Coordinates of C-alpha atoms in Angstrom, one line a residue:
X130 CA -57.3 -87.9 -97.2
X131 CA -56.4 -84.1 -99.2
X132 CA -53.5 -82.7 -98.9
X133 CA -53.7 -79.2 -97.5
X134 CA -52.8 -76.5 -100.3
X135 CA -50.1 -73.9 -99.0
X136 CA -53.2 -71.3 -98.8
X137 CA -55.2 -73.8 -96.2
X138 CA -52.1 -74.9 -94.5
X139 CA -52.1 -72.9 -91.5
X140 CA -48.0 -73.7 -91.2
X141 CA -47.5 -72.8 -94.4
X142 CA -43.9 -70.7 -94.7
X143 CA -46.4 -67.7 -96.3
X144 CA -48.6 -67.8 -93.1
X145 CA -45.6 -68.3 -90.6
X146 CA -43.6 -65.3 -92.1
X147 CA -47.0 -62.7 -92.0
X148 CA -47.4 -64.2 -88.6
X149 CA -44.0 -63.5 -87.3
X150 CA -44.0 -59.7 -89.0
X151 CA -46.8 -59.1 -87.2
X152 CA -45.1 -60.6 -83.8
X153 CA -42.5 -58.2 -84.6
X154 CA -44.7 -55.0 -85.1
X155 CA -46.2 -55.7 -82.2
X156 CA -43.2 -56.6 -79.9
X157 CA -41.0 -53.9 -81.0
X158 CA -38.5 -54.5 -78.3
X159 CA -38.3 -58.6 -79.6
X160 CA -37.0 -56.5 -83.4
X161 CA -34.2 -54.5 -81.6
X162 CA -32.9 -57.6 -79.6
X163 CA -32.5 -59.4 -82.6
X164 CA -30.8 -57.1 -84.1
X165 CA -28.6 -56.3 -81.6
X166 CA -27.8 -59.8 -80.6
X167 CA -26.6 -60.0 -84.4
X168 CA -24.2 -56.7 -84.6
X169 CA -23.1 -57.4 -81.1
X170 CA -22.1 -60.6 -82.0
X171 CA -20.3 -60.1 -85.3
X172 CA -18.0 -57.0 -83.5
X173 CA -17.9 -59.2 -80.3
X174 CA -16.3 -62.0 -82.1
X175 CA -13.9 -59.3 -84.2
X176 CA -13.3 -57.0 -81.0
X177 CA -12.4 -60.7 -78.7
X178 CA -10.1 -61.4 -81.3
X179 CA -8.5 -58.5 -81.4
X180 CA -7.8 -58.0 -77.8
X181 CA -6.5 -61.9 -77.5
X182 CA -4.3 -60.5 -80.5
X183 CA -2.6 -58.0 -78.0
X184 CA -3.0 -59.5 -74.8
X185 CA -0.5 -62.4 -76.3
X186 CA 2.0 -59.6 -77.9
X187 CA 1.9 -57.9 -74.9
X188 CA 3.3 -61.2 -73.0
X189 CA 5.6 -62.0 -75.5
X190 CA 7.2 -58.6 -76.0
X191 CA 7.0 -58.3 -72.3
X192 CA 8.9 -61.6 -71.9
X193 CA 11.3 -60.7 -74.3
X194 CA 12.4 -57.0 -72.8
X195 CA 12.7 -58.3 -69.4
X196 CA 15.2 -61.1 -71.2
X197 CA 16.9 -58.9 -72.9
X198 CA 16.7 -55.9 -70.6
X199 CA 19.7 -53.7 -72.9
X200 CA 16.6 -53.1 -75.1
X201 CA 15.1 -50.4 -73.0
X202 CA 18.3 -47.9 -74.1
X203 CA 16.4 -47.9 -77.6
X204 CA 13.5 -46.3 -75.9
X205 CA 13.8 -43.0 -77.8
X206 CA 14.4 -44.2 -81.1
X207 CA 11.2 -46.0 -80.8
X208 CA 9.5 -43.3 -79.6
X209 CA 10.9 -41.2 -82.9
X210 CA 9.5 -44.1 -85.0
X211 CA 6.4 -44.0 -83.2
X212 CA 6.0 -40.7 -83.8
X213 CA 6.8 -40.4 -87.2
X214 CA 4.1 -42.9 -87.6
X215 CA 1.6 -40.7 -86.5
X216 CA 2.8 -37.5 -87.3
X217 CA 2.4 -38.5 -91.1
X218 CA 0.1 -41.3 -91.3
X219 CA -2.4 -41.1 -87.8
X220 CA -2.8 -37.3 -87.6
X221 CA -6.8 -37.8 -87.0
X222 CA -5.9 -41.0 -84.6
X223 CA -3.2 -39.4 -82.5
X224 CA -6.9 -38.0 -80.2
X225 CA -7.2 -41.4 -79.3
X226 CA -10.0 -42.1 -76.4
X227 CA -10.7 -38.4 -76.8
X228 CA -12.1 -39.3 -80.5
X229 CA -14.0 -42.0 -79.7
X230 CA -15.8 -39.8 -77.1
X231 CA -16.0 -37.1 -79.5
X232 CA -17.4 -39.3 -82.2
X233 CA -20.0 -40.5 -79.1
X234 CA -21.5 -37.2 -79.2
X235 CA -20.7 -36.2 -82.3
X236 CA -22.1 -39.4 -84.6
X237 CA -21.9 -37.7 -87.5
X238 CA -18.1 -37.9 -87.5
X239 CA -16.3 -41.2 -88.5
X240 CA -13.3 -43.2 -86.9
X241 CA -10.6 -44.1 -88.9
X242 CA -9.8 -47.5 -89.4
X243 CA -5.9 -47.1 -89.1
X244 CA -6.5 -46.0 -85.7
X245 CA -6.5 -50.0 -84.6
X246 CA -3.3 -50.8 -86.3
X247 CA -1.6 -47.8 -85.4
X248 CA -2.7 -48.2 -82.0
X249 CA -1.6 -51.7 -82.0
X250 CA 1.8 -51.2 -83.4
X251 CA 2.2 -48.2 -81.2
X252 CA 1.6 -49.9 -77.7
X253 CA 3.3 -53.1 -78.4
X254 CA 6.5 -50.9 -79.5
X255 CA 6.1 -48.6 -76.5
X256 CA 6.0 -52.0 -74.1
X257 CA 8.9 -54.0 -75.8
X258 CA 11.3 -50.9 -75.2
X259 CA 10.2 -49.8 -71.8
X260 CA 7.6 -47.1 -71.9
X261 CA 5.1 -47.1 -69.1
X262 CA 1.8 -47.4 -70.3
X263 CA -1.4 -49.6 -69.9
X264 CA -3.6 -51.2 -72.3
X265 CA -7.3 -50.5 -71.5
X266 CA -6.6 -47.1 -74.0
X267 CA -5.1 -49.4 -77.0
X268 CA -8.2 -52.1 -76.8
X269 CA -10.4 -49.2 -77.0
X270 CA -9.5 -47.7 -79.7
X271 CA -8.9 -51.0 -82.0
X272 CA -12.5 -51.8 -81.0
X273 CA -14.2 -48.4 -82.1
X274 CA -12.3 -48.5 -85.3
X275 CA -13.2 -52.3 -86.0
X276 CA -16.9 -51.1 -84.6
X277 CA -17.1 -48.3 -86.9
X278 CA -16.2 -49.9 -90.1
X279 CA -19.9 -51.8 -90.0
X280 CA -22.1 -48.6 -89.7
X281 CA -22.6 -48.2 -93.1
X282 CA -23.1 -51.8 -94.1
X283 CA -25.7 -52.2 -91.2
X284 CA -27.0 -48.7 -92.0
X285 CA -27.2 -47.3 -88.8
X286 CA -29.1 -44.1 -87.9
X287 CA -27.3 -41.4 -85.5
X288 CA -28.8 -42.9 -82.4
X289 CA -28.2 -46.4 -83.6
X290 CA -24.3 -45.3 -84.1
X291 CA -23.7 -44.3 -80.6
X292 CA -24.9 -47.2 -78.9
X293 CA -22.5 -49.3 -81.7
X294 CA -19.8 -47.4 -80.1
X295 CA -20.5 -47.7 -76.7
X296 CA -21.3 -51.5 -77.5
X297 CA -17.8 -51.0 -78.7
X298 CA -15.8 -49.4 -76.1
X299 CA -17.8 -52.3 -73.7
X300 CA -16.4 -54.8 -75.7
X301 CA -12.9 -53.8 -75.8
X302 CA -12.3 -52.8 -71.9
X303 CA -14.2 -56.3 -70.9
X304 CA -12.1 -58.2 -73.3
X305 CA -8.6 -57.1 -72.1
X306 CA -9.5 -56.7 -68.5
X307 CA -11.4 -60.0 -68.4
X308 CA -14.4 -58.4 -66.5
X309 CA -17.6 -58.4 -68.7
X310 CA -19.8 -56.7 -66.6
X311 CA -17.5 -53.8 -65.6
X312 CA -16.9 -53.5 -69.3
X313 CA -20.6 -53.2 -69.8
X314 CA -21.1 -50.5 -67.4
X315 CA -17.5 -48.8 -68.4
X316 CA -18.9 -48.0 -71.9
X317 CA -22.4 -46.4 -70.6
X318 CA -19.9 -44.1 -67.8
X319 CA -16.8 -43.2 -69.6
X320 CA -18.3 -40.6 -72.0
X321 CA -20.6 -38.6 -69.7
X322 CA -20.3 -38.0 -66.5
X323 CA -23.1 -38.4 -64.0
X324 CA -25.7 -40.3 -66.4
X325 CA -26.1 -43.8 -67.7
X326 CA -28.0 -44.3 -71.3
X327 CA -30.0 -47.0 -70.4
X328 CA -31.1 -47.6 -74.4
X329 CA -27.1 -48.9 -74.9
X330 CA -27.2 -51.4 -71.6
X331 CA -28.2 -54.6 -73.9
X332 CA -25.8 -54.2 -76.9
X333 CA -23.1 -53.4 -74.1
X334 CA -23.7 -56.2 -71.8
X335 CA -23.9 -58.5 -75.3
X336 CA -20.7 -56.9 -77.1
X337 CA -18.6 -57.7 -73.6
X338 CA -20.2 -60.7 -73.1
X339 CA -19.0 -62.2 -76.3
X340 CA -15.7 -60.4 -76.4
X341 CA -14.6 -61.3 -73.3
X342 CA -15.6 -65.0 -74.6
X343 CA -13.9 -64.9 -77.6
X344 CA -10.8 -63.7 -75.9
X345 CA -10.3 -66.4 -73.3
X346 CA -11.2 -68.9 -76.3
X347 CA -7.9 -67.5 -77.9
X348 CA -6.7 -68.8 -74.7
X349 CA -5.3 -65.0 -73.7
X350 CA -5.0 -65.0 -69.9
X351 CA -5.8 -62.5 -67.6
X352 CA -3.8 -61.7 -64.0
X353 CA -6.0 -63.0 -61.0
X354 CA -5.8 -61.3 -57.8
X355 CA -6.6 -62.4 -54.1
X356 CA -7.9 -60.8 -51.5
X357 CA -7.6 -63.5 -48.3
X358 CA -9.3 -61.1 -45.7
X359 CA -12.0 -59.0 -45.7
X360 CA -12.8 -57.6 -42.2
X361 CA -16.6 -57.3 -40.9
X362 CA -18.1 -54.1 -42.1
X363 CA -18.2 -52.0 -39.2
X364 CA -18.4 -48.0 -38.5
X365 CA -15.2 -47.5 -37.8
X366 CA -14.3 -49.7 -41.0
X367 CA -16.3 -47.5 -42.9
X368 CA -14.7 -44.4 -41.6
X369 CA -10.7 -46.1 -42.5
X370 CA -12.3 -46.5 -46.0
X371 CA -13.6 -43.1 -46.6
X372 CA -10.3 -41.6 -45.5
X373 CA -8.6 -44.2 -48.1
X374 CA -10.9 -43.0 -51.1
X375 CA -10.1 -39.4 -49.7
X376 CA -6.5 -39.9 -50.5
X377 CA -7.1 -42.3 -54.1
X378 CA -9.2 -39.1 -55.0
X379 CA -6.9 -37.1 -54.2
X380 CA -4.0 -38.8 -56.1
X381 CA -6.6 -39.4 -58.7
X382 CA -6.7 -35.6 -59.1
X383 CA -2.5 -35.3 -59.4
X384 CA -2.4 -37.8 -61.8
X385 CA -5.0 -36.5 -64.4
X386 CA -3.8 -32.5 -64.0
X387 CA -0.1 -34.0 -64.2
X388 CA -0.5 -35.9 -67.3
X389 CA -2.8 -32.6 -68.7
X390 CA -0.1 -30.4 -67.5
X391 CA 3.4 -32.4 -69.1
X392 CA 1.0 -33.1 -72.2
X393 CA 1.1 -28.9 -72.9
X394 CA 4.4 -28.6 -71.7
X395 CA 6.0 -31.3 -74.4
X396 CA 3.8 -30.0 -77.2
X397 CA 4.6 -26.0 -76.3
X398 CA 8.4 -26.1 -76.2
X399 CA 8.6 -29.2 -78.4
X400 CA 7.1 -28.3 -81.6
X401 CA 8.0 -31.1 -83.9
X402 CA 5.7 -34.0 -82.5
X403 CA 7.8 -36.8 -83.6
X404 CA 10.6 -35.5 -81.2
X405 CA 8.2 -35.4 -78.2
X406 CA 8.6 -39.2 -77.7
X407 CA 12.0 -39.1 -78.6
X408 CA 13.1 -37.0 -75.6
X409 CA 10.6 -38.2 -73.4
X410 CA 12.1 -41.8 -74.2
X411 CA 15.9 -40.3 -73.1
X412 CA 14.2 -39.3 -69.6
X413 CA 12.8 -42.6 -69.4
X414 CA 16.0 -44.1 -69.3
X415 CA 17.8 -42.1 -67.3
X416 CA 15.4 -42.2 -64.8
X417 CA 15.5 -46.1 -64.7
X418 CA 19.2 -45.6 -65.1
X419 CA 19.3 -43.3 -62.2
X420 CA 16.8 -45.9 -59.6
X421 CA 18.4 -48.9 -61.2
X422 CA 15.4 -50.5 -61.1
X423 CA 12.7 -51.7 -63.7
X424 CA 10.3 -51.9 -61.8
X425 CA 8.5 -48.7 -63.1
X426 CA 8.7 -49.4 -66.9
X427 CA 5.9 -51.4 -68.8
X428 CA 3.0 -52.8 -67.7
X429 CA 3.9 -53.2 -63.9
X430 CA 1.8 -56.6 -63.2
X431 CA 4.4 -58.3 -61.1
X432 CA 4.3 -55.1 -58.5
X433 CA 0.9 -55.3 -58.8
X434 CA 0.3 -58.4 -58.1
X435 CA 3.4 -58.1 -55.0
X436 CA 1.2 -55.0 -53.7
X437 CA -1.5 -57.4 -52.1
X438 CA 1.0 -60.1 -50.4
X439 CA 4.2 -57.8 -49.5
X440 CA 5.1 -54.3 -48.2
X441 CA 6.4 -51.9 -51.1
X442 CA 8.0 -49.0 -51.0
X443 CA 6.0 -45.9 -49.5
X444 CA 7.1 -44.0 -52.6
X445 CA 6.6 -46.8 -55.7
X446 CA 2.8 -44.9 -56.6
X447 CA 4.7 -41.8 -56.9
X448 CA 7.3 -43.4 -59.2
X449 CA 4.8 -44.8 -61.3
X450 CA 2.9 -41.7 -61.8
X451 CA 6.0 -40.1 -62.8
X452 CA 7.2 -42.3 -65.6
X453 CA 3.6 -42.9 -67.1
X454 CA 2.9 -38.8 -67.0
X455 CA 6.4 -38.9 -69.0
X456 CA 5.5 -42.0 -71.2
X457 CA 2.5 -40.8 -72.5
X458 CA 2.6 -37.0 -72.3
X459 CA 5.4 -37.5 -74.8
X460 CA 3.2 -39.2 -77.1
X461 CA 4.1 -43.4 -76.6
X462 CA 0.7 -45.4 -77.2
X463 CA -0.7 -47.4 -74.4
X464 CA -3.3 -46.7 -71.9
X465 CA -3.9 -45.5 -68.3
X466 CA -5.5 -47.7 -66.4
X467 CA -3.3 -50.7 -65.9
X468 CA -0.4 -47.8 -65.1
X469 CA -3.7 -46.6 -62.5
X470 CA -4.3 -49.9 -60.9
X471 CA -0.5 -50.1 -60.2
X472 CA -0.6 -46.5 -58.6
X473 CA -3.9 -47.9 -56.7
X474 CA -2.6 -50.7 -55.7
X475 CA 1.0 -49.0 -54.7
X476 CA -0.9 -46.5 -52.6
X477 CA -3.3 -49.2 -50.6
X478 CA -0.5 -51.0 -49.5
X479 CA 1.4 -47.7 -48.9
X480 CA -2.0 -46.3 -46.6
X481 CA -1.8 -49.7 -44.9
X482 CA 1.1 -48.1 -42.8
X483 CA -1.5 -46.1 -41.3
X484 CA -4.6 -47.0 -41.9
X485 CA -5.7 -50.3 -39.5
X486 CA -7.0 -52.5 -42.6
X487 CA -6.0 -55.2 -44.2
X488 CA -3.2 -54.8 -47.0
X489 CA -4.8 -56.7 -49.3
X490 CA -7.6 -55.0 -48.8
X491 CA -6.0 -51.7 -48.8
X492 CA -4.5 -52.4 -52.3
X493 CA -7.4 -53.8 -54.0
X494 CA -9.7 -51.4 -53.2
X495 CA -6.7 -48.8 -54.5
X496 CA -6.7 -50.9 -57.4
X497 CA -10.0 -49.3 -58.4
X498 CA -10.6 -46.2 -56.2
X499 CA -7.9 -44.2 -58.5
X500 CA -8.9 -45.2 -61.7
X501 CA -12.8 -44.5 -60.9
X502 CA -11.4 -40.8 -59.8
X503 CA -9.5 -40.6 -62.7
X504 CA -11.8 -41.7 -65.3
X505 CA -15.4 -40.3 -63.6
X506 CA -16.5 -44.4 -63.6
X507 CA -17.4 -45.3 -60.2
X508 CA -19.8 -47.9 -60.9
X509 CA -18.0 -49.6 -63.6
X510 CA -14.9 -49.6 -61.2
X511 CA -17.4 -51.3 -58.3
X512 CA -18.1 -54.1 -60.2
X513 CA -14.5 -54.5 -61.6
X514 CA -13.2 -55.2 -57.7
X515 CA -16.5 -57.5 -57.5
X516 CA -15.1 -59.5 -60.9
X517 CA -11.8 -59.3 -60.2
X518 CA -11.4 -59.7 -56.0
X519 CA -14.9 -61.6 -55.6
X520 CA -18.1 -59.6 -53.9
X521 CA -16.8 -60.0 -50.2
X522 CA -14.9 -56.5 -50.7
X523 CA -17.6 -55.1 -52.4
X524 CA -18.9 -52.8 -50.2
X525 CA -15.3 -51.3 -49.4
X526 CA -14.6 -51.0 -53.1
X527 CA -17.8 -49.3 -53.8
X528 CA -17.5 -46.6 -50.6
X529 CA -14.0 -45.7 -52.0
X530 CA -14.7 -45.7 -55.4
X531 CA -17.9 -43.3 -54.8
X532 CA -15.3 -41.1 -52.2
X533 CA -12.6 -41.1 -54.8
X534 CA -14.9 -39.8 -57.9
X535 CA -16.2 -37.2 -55.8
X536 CA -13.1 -36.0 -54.3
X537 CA -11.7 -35.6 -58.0
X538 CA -14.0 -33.1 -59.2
X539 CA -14.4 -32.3 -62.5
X540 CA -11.2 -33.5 -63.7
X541 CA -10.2 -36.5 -65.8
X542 CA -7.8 -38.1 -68.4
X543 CA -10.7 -38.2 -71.0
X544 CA -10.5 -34.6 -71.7
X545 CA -13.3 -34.8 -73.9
X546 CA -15.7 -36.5 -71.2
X547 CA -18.9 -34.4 -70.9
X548 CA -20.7 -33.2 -67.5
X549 CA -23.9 -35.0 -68.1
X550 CA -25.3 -34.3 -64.1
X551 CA -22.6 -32.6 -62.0
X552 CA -21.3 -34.1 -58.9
X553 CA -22.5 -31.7 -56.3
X554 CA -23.8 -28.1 -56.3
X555 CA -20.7 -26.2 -56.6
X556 CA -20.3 -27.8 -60.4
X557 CA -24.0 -27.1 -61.4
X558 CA -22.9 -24.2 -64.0
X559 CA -20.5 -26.9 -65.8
X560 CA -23.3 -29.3 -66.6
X561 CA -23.2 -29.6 -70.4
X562 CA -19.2 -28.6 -70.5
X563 CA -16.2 -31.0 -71.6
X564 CA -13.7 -31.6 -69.1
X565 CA -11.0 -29.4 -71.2
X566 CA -13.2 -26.7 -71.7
X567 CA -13.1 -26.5 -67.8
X568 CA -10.8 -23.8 -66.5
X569 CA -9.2 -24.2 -62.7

């Protein structure tokens, strides 16, 4: 019998190539999978690795302050490190957050690599000396400066450069918070209020996917929570937990115009930036000094984690807010949000005083009701008490979180976050404004 010839083989590799370009011209949606699935996973696996970098400084420098506790009284000259650091080598990174939103809607500008190292070196210095500060802020900047780097070897258009971003941001928050899902949805919120960008959903989902993977395959752990009772849902249920995201809106509010307000008032009377976290590290340890408790300082994950099982103090959320408004309106590196889900979680058990739920409850859905006020991210923070808590809380977590966002307005700690749909008719002339062009 002949042999078929590679022109009258019909599985020839000439036939099976012109065959699969023409799959692709006429699937175009099967082309940009693939070539998501292929960016998402090369900044995945460099994003996972870079937040399973932190996660395990954070716990060792961590570990090693509250060991050797005398370390905190070198707060400020950390802080005058740090702030020589940026004052002469991270000018264009000291926006933080605010550039990677900027760079969102502005594609045509570029992130600067040093942004992740400085960021890095920044937080991890802020923890090991006692700064109050989160982490969410740090893993999202490393990520967009890893993410931008491969724009111009993947040639990416405009359009194609803000969903990298967003992929980006995913990426990092699901990583560090070991929530995948909420990451996803966190990237598509955080930069404009009001609307979701439904041609970025894929590459976010993917990016946090394989971050978050990566991460935990570094073996970086993540703090689990419990909540052991969730009540029947009930009217009067849902009326204690609209009056509970009332009050995490409303200290949602304080904390975003008090960090906005310090912020002005260090850089007004303190001219020379890399004094700003120099003083501000003195009245972190007098403070501390002054409670003698650290309690306040770092991360906070132990109080956290206390909130849900014991009663706190009726005033530890408003001792949190005031040394992370101090920490990082003086210019320390860290985040918001882990500092947020202490307040949250502070405030729960603090409402559970008075409001006839369960504590646990109480705190968890605290846990997210502030930082979804604070950051405009209701749905990302829904899903975050779903991932974190499990889904029988879910309905609680996504009533306060909804309550909270709206009660907070306009307002935010991304003061480059844009109104994409306002939140009710007495914002309709901001659509289209940045929160920090807003005037109140």
């Amino acid at each position: 019998m002949k042999l078929l010839n590679k022109e009258t083989n019909p599985f020839s590799v000439r036939k099976i190539r012109i065959r699969f370009l023409l799959l692709l011209r006429n699937f175009p949606a099967i082309l940009y999978i693939l070539k998501w699935i292929l960016i998402t996973a090369i900044i995945g696996v460099c994003i996972g690795s870079a937040s399973a970098l932190f996660l395990h400084s954070l716990d060792f420098v961590t570990n090693y302050r509250e060991s050797h506790i005398w370390i905190i009284s070198l707060l400020p000259i950390a802080g005058l490190i740090i702030g020589l650091l940026y004052h002469y080598y991270g000018k264009e990174a000291n926006a933080g957050n605010n550039l990677l939103i900027d760079t969102i809607h502005k594609p045509e500008k570029r992130i600067p690599f040093r942004m992740a190292p400085l960021v890095f070196l920044g937080t991890v210095v802020t923890h090991l000396f006692g700064g109050s500060a989160g982490r969410e802020g740090t893993a999202i900047q490393m990520a967009g400066a890893i993410a931008d780097v491969f724009r111009k070897p993947f040639r990416l258009t405009a359009q194609d450069s803000r969903i990298l971003l967003v992929a980006a941001t995913a990426a990092g928050f699901g990583s560090v918070f070991g929530t995948p899902f909420a990451g996803a949805i966190f990237g598509l919120e955080f930069y404009l209020i009001g609307r979701l960008r439904y041609n970025a959903l894929l590459p976010a989902l993917l990016a946090s996917v394989i971050a978050d993977w990566v991460t935990k395959a570094w073996q970086a752990e993540h703090t689990h929570y419990t909540i052991s009772f969730v009540p029947d849902i009930s009217p009067l249920n849902l009326l204690y937990t609209i009056l509970a995201g009332i009050a995490f809106g409303l200290c949602a509010v304080l904390f975003s115009k008090g960090i906005h307000y310090v912020t002005n008032v260090f850089k007004t009377k303190i001219k020379y930036p890399p004094l700003r976290p120099f003083i501000g590290g003195i009245i972190v340890i007098i403070a501390v000094w002054a409670i003698d408790t650290t309690d306040y300082i770092g991360l906070g994950i132990p109080i956290i984690v206390d909130s849900f099982d014991n009663q706190l103090e009726p005033y530890a959320f408003l001792l949190k807010i005031a040394f992370t408004i101090v920490t990082l309106a003086a210019g320390f590196k860290g985040g918001e949000v882990t500092p947020l889900f202490f307040i949250g979680a502070a405030l729960g058990n603090a409402l559970s005083l008075f409001i006839p739920l369960p504590m646990d409850l109480l705190a968890g859905i605290g846990f997210v009701a502030i930082f979804a006020g604070a950051t405009n991210t209701p749905i990302a923070c829904s899903i975050m008490a779903i991932e974190l808590f499990g889904g029988g809380c879910g309905v609680y977590a996504a009533i306060a979180c909804v309550v909270s966002y709206l009660i907070s307005g306009h307002t935010g700690i991304y003061g480059k976050q844009m109104v994409g749909e306002p939140k009710y008719g007495k914002y309709l002339h901001e659509k289209g404004s940045r929160l920090d062009e807003i005037k109140r």
